[in-house]
mmCIF file of C-alpha atoms and ligand atoms in Angstrom:
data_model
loop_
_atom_site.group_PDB
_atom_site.id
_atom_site.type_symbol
_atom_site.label_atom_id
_atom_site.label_comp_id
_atom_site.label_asym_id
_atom_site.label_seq_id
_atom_site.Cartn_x
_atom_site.Cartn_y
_atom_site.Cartn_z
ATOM 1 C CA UNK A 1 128.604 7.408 24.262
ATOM 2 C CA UNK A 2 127.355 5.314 21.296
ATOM 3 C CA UNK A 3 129.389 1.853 22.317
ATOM 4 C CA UNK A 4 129.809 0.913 25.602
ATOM 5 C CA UNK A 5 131.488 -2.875 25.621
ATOM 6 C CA UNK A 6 132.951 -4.592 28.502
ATOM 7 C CA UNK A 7 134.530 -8.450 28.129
ATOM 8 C CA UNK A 8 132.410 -9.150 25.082
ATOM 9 C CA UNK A 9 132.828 -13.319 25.133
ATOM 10 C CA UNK A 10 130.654 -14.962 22.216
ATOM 11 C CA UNK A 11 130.926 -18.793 22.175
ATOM 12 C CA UNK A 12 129.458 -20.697 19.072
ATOM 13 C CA UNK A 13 128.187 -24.180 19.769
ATOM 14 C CA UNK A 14 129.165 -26.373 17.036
ATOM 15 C CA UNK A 15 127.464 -29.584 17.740
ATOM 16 C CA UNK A 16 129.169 -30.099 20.934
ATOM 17 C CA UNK A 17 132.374 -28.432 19.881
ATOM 18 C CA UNK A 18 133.219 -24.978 21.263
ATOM 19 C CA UNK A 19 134.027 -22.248 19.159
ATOM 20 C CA UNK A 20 135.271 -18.921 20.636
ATOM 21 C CA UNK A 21 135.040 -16.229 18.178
ATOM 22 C CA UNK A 22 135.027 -13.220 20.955
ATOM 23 C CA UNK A 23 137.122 -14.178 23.839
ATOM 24 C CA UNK A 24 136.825 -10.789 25.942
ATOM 25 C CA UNK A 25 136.754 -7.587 23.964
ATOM 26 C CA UNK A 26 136.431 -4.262 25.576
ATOM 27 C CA UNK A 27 135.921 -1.099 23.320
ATOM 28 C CA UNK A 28 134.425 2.244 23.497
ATOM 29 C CA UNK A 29 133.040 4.002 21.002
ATOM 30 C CA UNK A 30 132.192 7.544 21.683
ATOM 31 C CA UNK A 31 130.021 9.736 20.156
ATOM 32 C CA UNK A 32 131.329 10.960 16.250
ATOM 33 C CA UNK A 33 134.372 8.404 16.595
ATOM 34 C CA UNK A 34 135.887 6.744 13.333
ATOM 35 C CA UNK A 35 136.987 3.685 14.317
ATOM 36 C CA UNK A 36 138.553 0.817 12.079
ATOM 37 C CA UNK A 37 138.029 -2.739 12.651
ATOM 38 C CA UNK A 38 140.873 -4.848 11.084
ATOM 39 C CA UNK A 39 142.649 -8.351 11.668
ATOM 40 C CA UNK A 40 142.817 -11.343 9.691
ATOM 41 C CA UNK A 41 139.946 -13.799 8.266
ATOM 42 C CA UNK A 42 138.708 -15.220 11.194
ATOM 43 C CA UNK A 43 139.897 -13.012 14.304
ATOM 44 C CA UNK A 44 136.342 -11.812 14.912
ATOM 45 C CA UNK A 45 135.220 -8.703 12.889
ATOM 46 C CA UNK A 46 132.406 -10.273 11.860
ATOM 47 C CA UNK A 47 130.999 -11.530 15.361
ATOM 48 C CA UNK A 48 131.767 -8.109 16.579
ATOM 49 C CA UNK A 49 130.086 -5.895 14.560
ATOM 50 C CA UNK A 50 127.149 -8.652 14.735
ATOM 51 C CA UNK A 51 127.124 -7.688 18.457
ATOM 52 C CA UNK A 52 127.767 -4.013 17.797
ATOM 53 C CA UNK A 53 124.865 -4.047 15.603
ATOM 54 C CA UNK A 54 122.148 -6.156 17.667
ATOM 55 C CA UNK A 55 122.003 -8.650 15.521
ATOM 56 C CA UNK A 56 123.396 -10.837 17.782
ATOM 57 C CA UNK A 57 124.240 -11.235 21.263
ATOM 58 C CA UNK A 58 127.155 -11.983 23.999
ATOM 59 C CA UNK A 59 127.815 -15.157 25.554
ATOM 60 C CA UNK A 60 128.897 -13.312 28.573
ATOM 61 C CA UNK A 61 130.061 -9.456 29.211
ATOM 62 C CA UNK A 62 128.720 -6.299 29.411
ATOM 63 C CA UNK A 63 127.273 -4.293 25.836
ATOM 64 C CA UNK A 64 125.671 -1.116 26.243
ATOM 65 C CA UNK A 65 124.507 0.475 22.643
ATOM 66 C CA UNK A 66 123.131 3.766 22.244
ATOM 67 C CA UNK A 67 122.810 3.890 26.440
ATOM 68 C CA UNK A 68 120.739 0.757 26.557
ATOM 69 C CA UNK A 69 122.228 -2.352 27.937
ATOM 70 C CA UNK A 70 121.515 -5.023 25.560
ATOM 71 C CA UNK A 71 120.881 -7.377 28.484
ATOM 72 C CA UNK A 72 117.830 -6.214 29.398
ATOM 73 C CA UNK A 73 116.289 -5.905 26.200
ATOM 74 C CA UNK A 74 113.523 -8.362 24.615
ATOM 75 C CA UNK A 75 114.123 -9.850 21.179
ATOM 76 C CA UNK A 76 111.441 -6.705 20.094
ATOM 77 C CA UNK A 77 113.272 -4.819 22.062
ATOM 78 C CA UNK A 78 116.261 -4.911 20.205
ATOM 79 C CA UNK A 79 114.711 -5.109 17.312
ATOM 80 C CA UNK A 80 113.591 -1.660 17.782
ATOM 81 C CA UNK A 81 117.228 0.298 19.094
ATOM 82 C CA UNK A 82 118.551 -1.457 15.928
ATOM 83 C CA UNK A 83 116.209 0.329 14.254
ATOM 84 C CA UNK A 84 116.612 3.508 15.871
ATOM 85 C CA UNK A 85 119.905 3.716 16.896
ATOM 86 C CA UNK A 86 121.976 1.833 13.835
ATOM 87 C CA UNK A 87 122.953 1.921 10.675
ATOM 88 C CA UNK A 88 124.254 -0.835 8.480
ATOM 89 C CA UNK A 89 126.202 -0.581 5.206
ATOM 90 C CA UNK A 90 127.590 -3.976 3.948
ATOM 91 C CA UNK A 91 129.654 -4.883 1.013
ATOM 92 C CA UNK A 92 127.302 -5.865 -1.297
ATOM 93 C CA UNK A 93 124.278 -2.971 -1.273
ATOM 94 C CA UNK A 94 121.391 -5.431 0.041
ATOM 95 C CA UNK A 95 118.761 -2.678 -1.364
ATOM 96 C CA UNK A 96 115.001 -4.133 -2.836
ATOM 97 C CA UNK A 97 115.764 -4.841 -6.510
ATOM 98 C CA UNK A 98 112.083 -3.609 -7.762
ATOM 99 C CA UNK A 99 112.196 -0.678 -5.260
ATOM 100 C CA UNK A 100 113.086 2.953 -6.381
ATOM 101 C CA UNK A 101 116.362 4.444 -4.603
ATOM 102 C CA UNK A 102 113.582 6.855 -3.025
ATOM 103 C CA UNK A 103 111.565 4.154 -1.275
ATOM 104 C CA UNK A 104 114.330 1.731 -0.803
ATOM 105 C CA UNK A 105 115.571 4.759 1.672
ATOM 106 C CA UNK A 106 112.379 5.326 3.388
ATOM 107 C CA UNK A 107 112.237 1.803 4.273
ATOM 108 C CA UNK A 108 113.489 2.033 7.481
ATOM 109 C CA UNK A 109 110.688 5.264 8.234
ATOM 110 C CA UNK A 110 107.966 2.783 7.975
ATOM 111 C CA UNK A 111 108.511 1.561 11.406
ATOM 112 C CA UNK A 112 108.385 4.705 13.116
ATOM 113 C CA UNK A 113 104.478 5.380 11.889
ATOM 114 C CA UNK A 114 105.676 8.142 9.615
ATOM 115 C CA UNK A 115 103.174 8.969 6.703
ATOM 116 C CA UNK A 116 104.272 8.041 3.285
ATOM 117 C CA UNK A 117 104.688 11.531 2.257
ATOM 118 C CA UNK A 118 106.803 12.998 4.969
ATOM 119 C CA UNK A 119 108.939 9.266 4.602
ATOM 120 C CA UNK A 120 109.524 10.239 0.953
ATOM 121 C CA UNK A 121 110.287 13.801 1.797
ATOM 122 C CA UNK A 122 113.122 12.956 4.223
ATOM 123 C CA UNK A 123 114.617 10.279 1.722
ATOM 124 C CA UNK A 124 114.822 11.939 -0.956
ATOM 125 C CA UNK A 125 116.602 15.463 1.387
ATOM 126 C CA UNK A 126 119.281 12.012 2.203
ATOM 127 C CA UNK A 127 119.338 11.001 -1.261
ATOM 128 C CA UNK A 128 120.621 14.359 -2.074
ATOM 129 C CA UNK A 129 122.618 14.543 0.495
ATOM 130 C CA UNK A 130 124.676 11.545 -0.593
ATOM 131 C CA UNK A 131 124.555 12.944 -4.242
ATOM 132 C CA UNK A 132 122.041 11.330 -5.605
ATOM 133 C CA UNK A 133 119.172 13.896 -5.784
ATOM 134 C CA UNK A 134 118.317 13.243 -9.873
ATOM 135 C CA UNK A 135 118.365 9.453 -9.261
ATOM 136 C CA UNK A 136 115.086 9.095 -6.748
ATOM 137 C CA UNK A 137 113.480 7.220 -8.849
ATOM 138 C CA UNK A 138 115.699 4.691 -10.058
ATOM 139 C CA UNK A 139 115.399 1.291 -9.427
ATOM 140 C CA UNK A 140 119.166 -0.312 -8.381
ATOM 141 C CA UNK A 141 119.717 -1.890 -11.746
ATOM 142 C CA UNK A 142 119.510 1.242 -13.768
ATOM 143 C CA UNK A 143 122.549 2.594 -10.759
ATOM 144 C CA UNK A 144 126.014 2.066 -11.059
ATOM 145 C CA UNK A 145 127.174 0.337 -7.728
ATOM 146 C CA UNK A 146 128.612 3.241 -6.448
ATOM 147 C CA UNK A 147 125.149 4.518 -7.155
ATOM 148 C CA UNK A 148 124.044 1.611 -5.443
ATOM 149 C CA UNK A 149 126.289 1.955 -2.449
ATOM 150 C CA UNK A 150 125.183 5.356 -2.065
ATOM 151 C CA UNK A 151 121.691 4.479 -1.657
ATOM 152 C CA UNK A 152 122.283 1.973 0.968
ATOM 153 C CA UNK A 153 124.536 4.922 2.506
ATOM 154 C CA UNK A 154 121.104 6.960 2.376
ATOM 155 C CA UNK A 155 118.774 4.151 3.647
ATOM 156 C CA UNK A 156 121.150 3.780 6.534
ATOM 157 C CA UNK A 157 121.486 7.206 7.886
ATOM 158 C CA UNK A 158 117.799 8.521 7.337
ATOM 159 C CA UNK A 159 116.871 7.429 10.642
ATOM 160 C CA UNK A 160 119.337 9.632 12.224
ATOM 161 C CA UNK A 161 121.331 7.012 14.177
ATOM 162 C CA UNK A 162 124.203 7.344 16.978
ATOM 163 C CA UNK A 163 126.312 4.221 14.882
ATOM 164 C CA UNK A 164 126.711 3.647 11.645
ATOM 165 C CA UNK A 165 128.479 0.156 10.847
ATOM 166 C CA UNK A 166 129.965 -0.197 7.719
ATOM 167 C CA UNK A 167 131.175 -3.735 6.792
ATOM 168 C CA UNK A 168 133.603 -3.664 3.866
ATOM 169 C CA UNK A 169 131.864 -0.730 2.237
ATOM 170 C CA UNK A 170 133.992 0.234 -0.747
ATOM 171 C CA UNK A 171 134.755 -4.209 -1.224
ATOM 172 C CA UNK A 172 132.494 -4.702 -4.582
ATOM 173 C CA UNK A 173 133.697 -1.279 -6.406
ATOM 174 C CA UNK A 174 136.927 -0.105 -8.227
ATOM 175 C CA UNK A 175 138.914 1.973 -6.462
ATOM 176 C CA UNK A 176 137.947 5.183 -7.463
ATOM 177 C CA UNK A 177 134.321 4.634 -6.947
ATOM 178 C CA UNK A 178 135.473 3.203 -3.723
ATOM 179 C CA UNK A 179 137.428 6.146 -2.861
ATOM 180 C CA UNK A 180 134.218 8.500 -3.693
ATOM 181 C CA UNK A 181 131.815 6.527 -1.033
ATOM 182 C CA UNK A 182 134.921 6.235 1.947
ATOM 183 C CA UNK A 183 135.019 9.826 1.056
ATOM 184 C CA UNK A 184 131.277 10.418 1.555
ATOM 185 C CA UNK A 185 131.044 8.517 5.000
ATOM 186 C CA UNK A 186 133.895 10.270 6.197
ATOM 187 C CA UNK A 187 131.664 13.867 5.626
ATOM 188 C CA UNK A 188 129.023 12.109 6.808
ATOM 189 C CA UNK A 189 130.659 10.919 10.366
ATOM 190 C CA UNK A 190 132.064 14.895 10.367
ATOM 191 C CA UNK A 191 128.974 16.110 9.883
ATOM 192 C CA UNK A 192 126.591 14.448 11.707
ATOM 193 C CA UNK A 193 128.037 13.158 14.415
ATOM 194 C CA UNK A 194 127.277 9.409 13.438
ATOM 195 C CA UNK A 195 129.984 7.376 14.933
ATOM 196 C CA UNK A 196 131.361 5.748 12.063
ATOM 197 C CA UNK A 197 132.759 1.793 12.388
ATOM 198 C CA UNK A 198 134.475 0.635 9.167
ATOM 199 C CA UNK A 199 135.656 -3.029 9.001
ATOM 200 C CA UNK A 200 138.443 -2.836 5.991
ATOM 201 C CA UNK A 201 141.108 -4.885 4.575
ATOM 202 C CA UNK A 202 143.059 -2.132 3.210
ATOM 203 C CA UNK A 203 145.400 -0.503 5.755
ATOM 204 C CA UNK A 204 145.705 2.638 3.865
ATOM 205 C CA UNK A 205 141.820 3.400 4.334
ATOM 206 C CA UNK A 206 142.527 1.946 8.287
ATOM 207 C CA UNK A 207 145.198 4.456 8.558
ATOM 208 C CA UNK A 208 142.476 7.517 7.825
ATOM 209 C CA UNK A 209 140.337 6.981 11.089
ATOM 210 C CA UNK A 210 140.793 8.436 14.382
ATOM 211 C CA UNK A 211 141.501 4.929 15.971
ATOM 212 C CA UNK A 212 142.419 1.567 14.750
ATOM 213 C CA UNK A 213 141.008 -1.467 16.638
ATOM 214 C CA UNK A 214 143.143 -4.491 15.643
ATOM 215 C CA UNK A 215 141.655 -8.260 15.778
ATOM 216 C CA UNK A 216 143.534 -11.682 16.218
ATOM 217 C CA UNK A 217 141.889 -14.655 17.607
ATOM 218 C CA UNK A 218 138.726 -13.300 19.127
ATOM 219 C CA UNK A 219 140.715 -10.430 20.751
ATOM 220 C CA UNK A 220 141.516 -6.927 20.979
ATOM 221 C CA UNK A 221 145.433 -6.399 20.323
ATOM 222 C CA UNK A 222 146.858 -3.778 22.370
ATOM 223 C CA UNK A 223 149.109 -1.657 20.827
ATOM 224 C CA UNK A 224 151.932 -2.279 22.924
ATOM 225 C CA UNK A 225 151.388 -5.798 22.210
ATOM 226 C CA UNK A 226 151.067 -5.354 18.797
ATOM 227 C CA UNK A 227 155.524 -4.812 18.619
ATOM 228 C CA UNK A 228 157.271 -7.617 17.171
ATOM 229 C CA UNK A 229 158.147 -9.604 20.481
ATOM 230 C CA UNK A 230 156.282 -7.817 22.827
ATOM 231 C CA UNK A 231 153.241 -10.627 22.329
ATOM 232 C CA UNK A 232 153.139 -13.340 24.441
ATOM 233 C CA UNK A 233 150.005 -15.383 23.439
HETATM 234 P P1 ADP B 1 136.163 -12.356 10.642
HETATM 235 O O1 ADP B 1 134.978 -11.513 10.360
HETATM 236 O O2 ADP B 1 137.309 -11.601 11.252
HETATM 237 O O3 ADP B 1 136.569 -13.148 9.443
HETATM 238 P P2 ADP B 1 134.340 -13.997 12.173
HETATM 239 O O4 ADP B 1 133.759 -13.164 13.240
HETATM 240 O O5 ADP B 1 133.511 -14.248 10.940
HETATM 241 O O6 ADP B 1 135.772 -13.411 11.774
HETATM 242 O O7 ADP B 1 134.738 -15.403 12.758
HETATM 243 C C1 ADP B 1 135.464 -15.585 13.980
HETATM 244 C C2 ADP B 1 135.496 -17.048 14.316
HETATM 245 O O8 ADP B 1 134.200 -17.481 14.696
HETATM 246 C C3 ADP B 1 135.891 -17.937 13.150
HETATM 247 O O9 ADP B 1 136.578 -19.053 13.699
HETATM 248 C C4 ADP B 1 134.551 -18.364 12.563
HETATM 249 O O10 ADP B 1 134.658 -19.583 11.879
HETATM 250 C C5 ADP B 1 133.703 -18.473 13.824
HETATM 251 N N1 ADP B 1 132.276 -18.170 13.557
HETATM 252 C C6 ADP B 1 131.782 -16.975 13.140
HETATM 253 N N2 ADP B 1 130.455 -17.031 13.010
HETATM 254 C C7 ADP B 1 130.100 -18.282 13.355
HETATM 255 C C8 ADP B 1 128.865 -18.980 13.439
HETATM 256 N N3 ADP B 1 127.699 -18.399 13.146
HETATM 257 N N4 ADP B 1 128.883 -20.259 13.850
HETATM 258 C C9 ADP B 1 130.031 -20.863 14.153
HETATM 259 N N5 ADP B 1 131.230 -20.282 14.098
HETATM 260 C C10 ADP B 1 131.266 -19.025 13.706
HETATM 261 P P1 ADP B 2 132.775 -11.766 5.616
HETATM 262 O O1 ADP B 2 133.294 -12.177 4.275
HETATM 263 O O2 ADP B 2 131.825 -10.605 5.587
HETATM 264 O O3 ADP B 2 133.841 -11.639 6.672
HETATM 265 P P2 ADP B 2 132.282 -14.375 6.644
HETATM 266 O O4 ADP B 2 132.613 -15.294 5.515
HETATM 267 O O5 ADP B 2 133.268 -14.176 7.728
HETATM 268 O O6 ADP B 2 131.834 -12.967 6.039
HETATM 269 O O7 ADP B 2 130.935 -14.826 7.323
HETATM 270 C C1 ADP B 2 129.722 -14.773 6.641
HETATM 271 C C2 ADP B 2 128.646 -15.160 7.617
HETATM 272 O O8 ADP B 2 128.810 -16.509 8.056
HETATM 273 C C3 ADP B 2 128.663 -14.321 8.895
HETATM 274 O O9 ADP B 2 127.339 -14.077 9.301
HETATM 275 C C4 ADP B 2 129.385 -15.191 9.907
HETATM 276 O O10 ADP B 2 128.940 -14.933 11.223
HETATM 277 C C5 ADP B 2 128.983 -16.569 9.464
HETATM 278 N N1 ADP B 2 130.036 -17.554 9.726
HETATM 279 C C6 ADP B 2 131.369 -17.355 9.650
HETATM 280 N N2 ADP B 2 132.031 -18.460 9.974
HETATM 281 C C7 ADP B 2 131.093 -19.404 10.233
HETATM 282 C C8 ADP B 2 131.130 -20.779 10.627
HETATM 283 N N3 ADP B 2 132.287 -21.436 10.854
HETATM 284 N N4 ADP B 2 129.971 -21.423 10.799
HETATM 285 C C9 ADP B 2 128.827 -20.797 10.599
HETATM 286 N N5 ADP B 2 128.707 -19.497 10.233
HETATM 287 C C10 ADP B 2 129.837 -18.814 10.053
#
């Protein structure tokens, strides 16, 4: 199981003035699933895959990631099953501008006391396996952002983790270039075994993953809720 969450409740304070943006979401996430997060600006993605990630934490409920309950884990704690057991793509490619592709993937190695040589050996086997074998040492701005994309693709699956969140993925390219990279994590999730989360927009891409989960207000909609009429607040 990659996802285990229970009655996720996240509560912002806004000087004095409560803001739900998770009012009780249960979801599991198994191991290899392709799951789509959708739902309007504002129902929650964000918060969730905050929580899904590590990055932040419930107000209440139960979230077990990667077979650790989040609960009992220090802030270093966590630090360290993010790095581990996550990966993170976002929209825009959030790689080190004066870094080559090759070391901006080996990044995440450095943490796990591997030498440099051995980091740069298995970054540039995930470089190629994302397609980008002849571009290891290239720094971002001399890659396309499909390039780019890629890259961060790379950096986020070296570490061989049970999740992979990807927030908007294909959002900043055209939509062939975006079609290439949803193709790529697709094969990727296949053939790995990374469970693959994909907030999108776009309910044609939604439509391609084994499950949809659908947001409004801080909540999960059920799909027997989800028929015209059948809601009831
Ligand atoms: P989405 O990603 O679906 O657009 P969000 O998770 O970003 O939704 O937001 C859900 C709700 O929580 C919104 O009302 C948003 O304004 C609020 N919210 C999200 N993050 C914060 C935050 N850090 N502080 C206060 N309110 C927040
Ligand atoms: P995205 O475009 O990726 O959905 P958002 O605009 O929803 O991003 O949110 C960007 C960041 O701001 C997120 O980290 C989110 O948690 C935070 N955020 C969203 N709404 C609020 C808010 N009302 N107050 C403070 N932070 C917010």
């Amino acid at each position: 199981m990659a996802v285990e969450a229970v009655d996720l409740v996240r509560t912002y304070d806004l000087g004095g003035v409560s803001v739900s943006a998770l009012r009780g979401v249960s979801l599991t996430i198994a191991a290899g699933d392709y799951v789509a997060v959708v739902g309007p600006s504002g129902s929650g993605k964000s918060t969730l895959m905050h929580l899904l990630g590590g990055l932040d934490r419930p107000t209440s409920g139960r979230l077990v990631i990667g077979g650790r309950d989040v609960a009992t884990l220090d802030a270093g704690e966590l630090a360290r099953l993010r790095n581990e057991t996550i990966g993170f793509v976002f929209q825009s490619f959030h790689l080190l501008p004066r870094t080559s592709a090759v070391d901006n993937v080996a990044l995440p190695l450095v943490y796990r006391g591997i030498g440099g040589r051995r980091r740069r050996e298995l970054a540039a086997a995930m470089l190629g396996r994302v397609g980008l074998g002849h571009r290891l040492d290239h720094r971002p701005n001399q890659l396309s952002g499909g390039e780019q994309q890629r890259v961060a693709i790379a950096r986020a699956l070296v570490t061989d983790p049970v999740l992979l969140l990807a927030d908007e993925p294909t959002g900043n390219l055209d939509s062939a270039t975006g079609e290439s990279v949803l193709t790529l994590l697709e094969e990727l999730n296949a053939d790995s075994g990374v469970a693959l989360v994909l907030v999108t927009h776009d309910r044609e891409v939604a439509g391609r993953a084994h499950r949809q989960v659908v947001m409004r207000d801080g909540a999960v909609v059920v799909p027997a809720a989800a028929e015209p009429g059948a809601e009831t607040g």
